């Protein structure tokens, strides 16, 4: 299945895409949130789709984040060798973990707002996955049983806030609109090999990122296992798995950063594409 949330900001309804047609399933699902995933929502929805008819949705309707606000957004830093190299960082021996604020979450095609006093807003195309059931001290061999599905994420980063202002990376990662998610959440059966997906990102039509999940340093089962040693992952939690080379920070000799009016487009094979237009913070 492909799960979507559609409608005006903070009024989104749950839907699905079947054979490129959008359907409203809000009469059987309240939202794609922790309760939905924890209570076998995917299985129940799949059965409902076999036996019931649902109203169609105009595909020009705004899309929200493909999941409702989760308990946490956990990200893995420097998880591609080529990205570590372009930033001058050593290959991590263990996953680097940071959090994005849940208020960063937004729709896949919403505007990205350049924060107040920002001079180094950057892009990062990433594959994210959503936790399907409570995960604590998970064995790597069983880790994929805890994954509900996969989606596209742009892990926007303000590099000066992240790297030059001391403290944790979260300062440069959690700004409002810095986590556009979607267009849809693809359940695991939709993706034949999550470790071999092409991923790309363009700014104003120029392609900066062109990578593949085959270059993960730490793959998804290990990430689930690893994170679950330090925290309980709850149903609906979003985990983002890192970005390939081609971020603005890594461009030599002069880094390139997002400017008002820039159009950022990105996609991952099997997970659709998204587009954000950059806007200056207006207060």
JSON list of C-alpha atoms in Angstrom, two decimals, residues 45-166:
[
{"chain": "A", "resi": 45, "resn": "UNK", "atom": "CA", "xyz": [-6.79, -1.13, 6.27]},
{"chain": "A", "resi": 46, "resn": "UNK", "atom": "CA", "xyz": [-5.65, -3.70, 3.74]},
{"chain": "A", "resi": 47, "resn": "UNK", "atom": "CA", "xyz": [-8.69, -5.85, 4.53]},
{"chain": "A", "resi": 48, "resn": "UNK", "atom": "CA", "xyz": [-11.01, -2.84, 4.30]},
{"chain": "A", "resi": 49, "resn": "UNK", "atom": "CA", "xyz": [-9.66, -2.02, 0.84]},
{"chain": "A", "resi": 50, "resn": "UNK", "atom": "CA", "xyz": [-10.64, -5.50, -0.32]},
{"chain": "A", "resi": 51, "resn": "UNK", "atom": "CA", "xyz": [-14.24, -5.25, 0.85]},
{"chain": "A", "resi": 52, "resn": "UNK", "atom": "CA", "xyz": [-15.23, -1.58, 0.82]},
{"chain": "A", "resi": 53, "resn": "UNK", "atom": "CA", "xyz": [-15.33, 1.29, -1.64]},
{"chain": "A", "resi": 54, "resn": "UNK", "atom": "CA", "xyz": [-13.90, 4.69, -0.77]},
{"chain": "A", "resi": 55, "resn": "UNK", "atom": "CA", "xyz": [-14.36, 8.17, -2.25]},
{"chain": "A", "resi": 56, "resn": "UNK", "atom": "CA", "xyz": [-11.74, 9.40, -4.67]},
{"chain": "A", "resi": 57, "resn": "UNK", "atom": "CA", "xyz": [-9.56, 12.41, -3.90]},
{"chain": "A", "resi": 58, "resn": "UNK", "atom": "CA", "xyz": [-8.46, 15.03, -6.42]},
{"chain": "A", "resi": 59, "resn": "UNK", "atom": "CA", "xyz": [-4.73, 14.39, -6.93]},
{"chain": "A", "resi": 60, "resn": "UNK", "atom": "CA", "xyz": [-4.08, 18.13, -7.02]},
{"chain": "A", "resi": 61, "resn": "UNK", "atom": "CA", "xyz": [-4.97, 18.29, -3.32]},
{"chain": "A", "resi": 62, "resn": "UNK", "atom": "CA", "xyz": [-2.16, 19.31, -0.98]},
{"chain": "A", "resi": 63, "resn": "UNK", "atom": "CA", "xyz": [-0.28, 16.47, 0.66]},
{"chain": "A", "resi": 64, "resn": "UNK", "atom": "CA", "xyz": [0.78, 16.62, 4.29]},
{"chain": "A", "resi": 65, "resn": "UNK", "atom": "CA", "xyz": [3.48, 14.55, 5.90]},
{"chain": "A", "resi": 66, "resn": "UNK", "atom": "CA", "xyz": [2.68, 10.91, 5.15]},
{"chain": "A", "resi": 67, "resn": "UNK", "atom": "CA", "xyz": [2.51, 10.16, 8.89]},
{"chain": "A", "resi": 68, "resn": "UNK", "atom": "CA", "xyz": [1.05, 12.24, 11.70]},
{"chain": "A", "resi": 69, "resn": "UNK", "atom": "CA", "xyz": [3.43, 13.90, 14.12]},
{"chain": "A", "resi": 70, "resn": "UNK", "atom": "CA", "xyz": [5.43, 11.03, 15.69]},
{"chain": "A", "resi": 71, "resn": "UNK", "atom": "CA", "xyz": [6.88, 10.75, 19.16]},
{"chain": "A", "resi": 72, "resn": "UNK", "atom": "CA", "xyz": [10.32, 11.36, 17.65]},
{"chain": "A", "resi": 73, "resn": "UNK", "atom": "CA", "xyz": [12.30, 11.77, 14.45]},
{"chain": "A", "resi": 74, "resn": "UNK", "atom": "CA", "xyz": [15.66, 10.03, 14.75]},
{"chain": "A", "resi": 75, "resn": "UNK", "atom": "CA", "xyz": [18.36, 10.57, 12.14]},
{"chain": "A", "resi": 76, "resn": "UNK", "atom": "CA", "xyz": [21.60, 8.78, 11.29]},
{"chain": "A", "resi": 77, "resn": "UNK", "atom": "CA", "xyz": [24.48, 11.08, 10.39]},
{"chain": "A", "resi": 78, "resn": "UNK", "atom": "CA", "xyz": [27.29, 10.37, 7.92]},
{"chain": "A", "resi": 79, "resn": "UNK", "atom": "CA", "xyz": [25.77, 7.04, 6.83]},
{"chain": "A", "resi": 80, "resn": "UNK", "atom": "CA", "xyz": [27.19, 7.15, 3.28]},
{"chain": "A", "resi": 81, "resn": "UNK", "atom": "CA", "xyz": [30.93, 6.86, 2.71]},
{"chain": "A", "resi": 82, "resn": "UNK", "atom": "CA", "xyz": [30.93, 9.43, -0.10]},
{"chain": "A", "resi": 83, "resn": "UNK", "atom": "CA", "xyz": [29.12, 11.98, 2.06]},
{"chain": "A", "resi": 84, "resn": "UNK", "atom": "CA", "xyz": [31.54, 11.46, 4.95]},
{"chain": "A", "resi": 85, "resn": "UNK", "atom": "CA", "xyz": [34.42, 11.98, 2.54]},
{"chain": "A", "resi": 86, "resn": "UNK", "atom": "CA", "xyz": [33.05, 15.22, 1.06]},
{"chain": "A", "resi": 87, "resn": "UNK", "atom": "CA", "xyz": [32.62, 16.72, 4.54]},
{"chain": "A", "resi": 88, "resn": "UNK", "atom": "CA", "xyz": [36.10, 15.62, 5.64]},
{"chain": "A", "resi": 89, "resn": "UNK", "atom": "CA", "xyz": [34.73, 13.33, 8.35]},
{"chain": "A", "resi": 90, "resn": "UNK", "atom": "CA", "xyz": [36.02, 9.90, 9.30]},
{"chain": "A", "resi": 91, "resn": "UNK", "atom": "CA", "xyz": [33.86, 6.88, 8.56]},
{"chain": "A", "resi": 92, "resn": "UNK", "atom": "CA", "xyz": [31.84, 6.33, 11.76]},
{"chain": "A", "resi": 93, "resn": "UNK", "atom": "CA", "xyz": [32.56, 3.15, 13.71]},
{"chain": "A", "resi": 94, "resn": "UNK", "atom": "CA", "xyz": [29.06, 3.29, 15.16]},
{"chain": "A", "resi": 95, "resn": "UNK", "atom": "CA", "xyz": [26.02, 5.20, 13.89]},
{"chain": "A", "resi": 96, "resn": "UNK", "atom": "CA", "xyz": [25.90, 8.91, 14.67]},
{"chain": "A", "resi": 97, "resn": "UNK", "atom": "CA", "xyz": [22.49, 9.72, 16.12]},
{"chain": "A", "resi": 98, "resn": "UNK", "atom": "CA", "xyz": [20.70, 13.05, 16.24]},
{"chain": "A", "resi": 99, "resn": "UNK", "atom": "CA", "xyz": [17.08, 14.16, 16.52]},
{"chain": "A", "resi": 100, "resn": "UNK", "atom": "CA", "xyz": [14.95, 16.51, 14.47]},
{"chain": "A", "resi": 101, "resn": "UNK", "atom": "CA", "xyz": [12.14, 18.32, 16.24]},
{"chain": "A", "resi": 102, "resn": "UNK", "atom": "CA", "xyz": [8.67, 17.06, 15.42]},
{"chain": "A", "resi": 103, "resn": "UNK", "atom": "CA", "xyz": [7.72, 20.65, 14.55]},
{"chain": "A", "resi": 104, "resn": "UNK", "atom": "CA", "xyz": [10.09, 20.39, 11.57]},
{"chain": "A", "resi": 105, "resn": "UNK", "atom": "CA", "xyz": [7.68, 17.92, 9.95]},
{"chain": "A", "resi": 106, "resn": "UNK", "atom": "CA", "xyz": [5.73, 19.23, 6.95]},
{"chain": "A", "resi": 107, "resn": "UNK", "atom": "CA", "xyz": [4.23, 18.19, 3.65]},
{"chain": "A", "resi": 108, "resn": "UNK", "atom": "CA", "xyz": [6.46, 17.01, 0.81]},
{"chain": "A", "resi": 109, "resn": "UNK", "atom": "CA", "xyz": [5.69, 19.98, -1.42]},
{"chain": "A", "resi": 110, "resn": "UNK", "atom": "CA", "xyz": [5.34, 22.67, 1.23]},
{"chain": "A", "resi": 111, "resn": "UNK", "atom": "CA", "xyz": [7.67, 25.67, 1.15]},
{"chain": "A", "resi": 112, "resn": "UNK", "atom": "CA", "xyz": [10.92, 25.34, 3.07]},
{"chain": "A", "resi": 113, "resn": "UNK", "atom": "CA", "xyz": [11.41, 28.39, 5.28]},
{"chain": "A", "resi": 114, "resn": "UNK", "atom": "CA", "xyz": [14.98, 29.62, 5.59]},
{"chain": "A", "resi": 115, "resn": "UNK", "atom": "CA", "xyz": [15.36, 30.34, 9.32]},
{"chain": "A", "resi": 116, "resn": "UNK", "atom": "CA", "xyz": [15.91, 33.81, 10.72]},
{"chain": "A", "resi": 117, "resn": "UNK", "atom": "CA", "xyz": [19.65, 34.70, 10.62]},
{"chain": "A", "resi": 118, "resn": "UNK", "atom": "CA", "xyz": [20.44, 31.67, 8.46]},
{"chain": "A", "resi": 119, "resn": "UNK", "atom": "CA", "xyz": [23.19, 31.89, 5.88]},
{"chain": "A", "resi": 120, "resn": "UNK", "atom": "CA", "xyz": [23.90, 28.18, 5.35]},
{"chain": "A", "resi": 121, "resn": "UNK", "atom": "CA", "xyz": [20.66, 26.27, 4.81]},
{"chain": "A", "resi": 122, "resn": "UNK", "atom": "CA", "xyz": [21.50, 22.99, 3.06]},
{"chain": "A", "resi": 123, "resn": "UNK", "atom": "CA", "xyz": [19.70, 20.01, 1.54]},
{"chain": "A", "resi": 124, "resn": "UNK", "atom": "CA", "xyz": [19.98, 16.22, 2.05]},
{"chain": "A", "resi": 125, "resn": "UNK", "atom": "CA", "xyz": [17.90, 13.65, 0.18]},
{"chain": "A", "resi": 126, "resn": "UNK", "atom": "CA", "xyz": [17.30, 10.71, 2.51]},
{"chain": "A", "resi": 127, "resn": "UNK", "atom": "CA", "xyz": [15.37, 7.48, 2.78]},
{"chain": "A", "resi": 128, "resn": "UNK", "atom": "CA", "xyz": [13.28, 7.38, 5.95]},
{"chain": "A", "resi": 129, "resn": "UNK", "atom": "CA", "xyz": [11.39, 4.49, 7.46]},
{"chain": "A", "resi": 130, "resn": "UNK", "atom": "CA", "xyz": [8.53, 4.33, 9.93]},
{"chain": "A", "resi": 131, "resn": "UNK", "atom": "CA", "xyz": [8.40, 2.02, 12.92]},
{"chain": "A", "resi": 132, "resn": "UNK", "atom": "CA", "xyz": [5.41, -0.33, 12.90]},
{"chain": "A", "resi": 133, "resn": "UNK", "atom": "CA", "xyz": [5.48, -1.72, 16.43]},
{"chain": "A", "resi": 134, "resn": "UNK", "atom": "CA", "xyz": [7.16, -1.02, 19.74]},
{"chain": "A", "resi": 135, "resn": "UNK", "atom": "CA", "xyz": [10.87, -1.87, 19.54]},
{"chain": "A", "resi": 136, "resn": "UNK", "atom": "CA", "xyz": [13.17, -2.39, 22.52]},
{"chain": "A", "resi": 137, "resn": "UNK", "atom": "CA", "xyz": [16.44, -4.39, 22.39]},
{"chain": "A", "resi": 138, "resn": "UNK", "atom": "CA", "xyz": [15.65, -5.79, 18.95]},
{"chain": "A", "resi": 139, "resn": "UNK", "atom": "CA", "xyz": [17.81, -8.48, 17.35]},
{"chain": "A", "resi": 140, "resn": "UNK", "atom": "CA", "xyz": [19.19, -7.46, 13.98]},
{"chain": "A", "resi": 141, "resn": "UNK", "atom": "CA", "xyz": [17.87, -10.67, 12.41]},
{"chain": "A", "resi": 142, "resn": "UNK", "atom": "CA", "xyz": [14.29, -9.69, 13.30]},
{"chain": "A", "resi": 143, "resn": "UNK", "atom": "CA", "xyz": [14.64, -5.94, 12.88]},
{"chain": "A", "resi": 144, "resn": "UNK", "atom": "CA", "xyz": [12.65, -5.57, 9.65]},
{"chain": "A", "resi": 145, "resn": "UNK", "atom": "CA", "xyz": [9.60, -7.00, 11.44]},
{"chain": "A", "resi": 146, "resn": "UNK", "atom": "CA", "xyz": [9.46, -3.66, 13.24]},
{"chain": "A", "resi": 147, "resn": "UNK", "atom": "CA", "xyz": [9.39, -1.55, 10.05]},
{"chain": "A", "resi": 148, "resn": "UNK", "atom": "CA", "xyz": [6.02, -0.43, 8.68]},
{"chain": "A", "resi": 149, "resn": "UNK", "atom": "CA", "xyz": [7.30, 1.15, 5.48]},
{"chain": "A", "resi": 150, "resn": "UNK", "atom": "CA", "xyz": [9.56, 3.63, 3.69]},
{"chain": "A", "resi": 151, "resn": "UNK", "atom": "CA", "xyz": [9.32, 7.23, 2.49]},
{"chain": "A", "resi": 152, "resn": "UNK", "atom": "CA", "xyz": [11.24, 10.14, 1.02]},
{"chain": "A", "resi": 153, "resn": "UNK", "atom": "CA", "xyz": [12.71, 12.78, 3.36]},
{"chain": "A", "resi": 154, "resn": "UNK", "atom": "CA", "xyz": [14.67, 15.98, 2.78]},
{"chain": "A", "resi": 155, "resn": "UNK", "atom": "CA", "xyz": [16.83, 16.42, 5.89]},
{"chain": "A", "resi": 156, "resn": "UNK", "atom": "CA", "xyz": [17.32, 20.17, 5.64]},
{"chain": "A", "resi": 157, "resn": "UNK", "atom": "CA", "xyz": [20.20, 21.47, 7.74]},
{"chain": "A", "resi": 158, "resn": "UNK", "atom": "CA", "xyz": [21.41, 24.91, 8.75]},
{"chain": "A", "resi": 159, "resn": "UNK", "atom": "CA", "xyz": [25.16, 24.29, 8.75]},
{"chain": "A", "resi": 160, "resn": "UNK", "atom": "CA", "xyz": [26.21, 27.31, 10.81]},
{"chain": "A", "resi": 161, "resn": "UNK", "atom": "CA", "xyz": [23.66, 26.43, 13.50]},
{"chain": "A", "resi": 162, "resn": "UNK", "atom": "CA", "xyz": [24.69, 22.77, 13.29]},
{"chain": "A", "resi": 163, "resn": "UNK", "atom": "CA", "xyz": [28.48, 23.04, 13.20]},
{"chain": "A", "resi": 164, "resn": "UNK", "atom": "CA", "xyz": [29.53, 26.53, 14.30]},
{"chain": "A", "resi": 165, "resn": "UNK", "atom": "CA", "xyz": [27.26, 27.30, 17.26]},
{"chain": "A", "resi": 166, "resn": "UNK", "atom": "CA", "xyz": [28.54, 24.60, 19.64]}
]
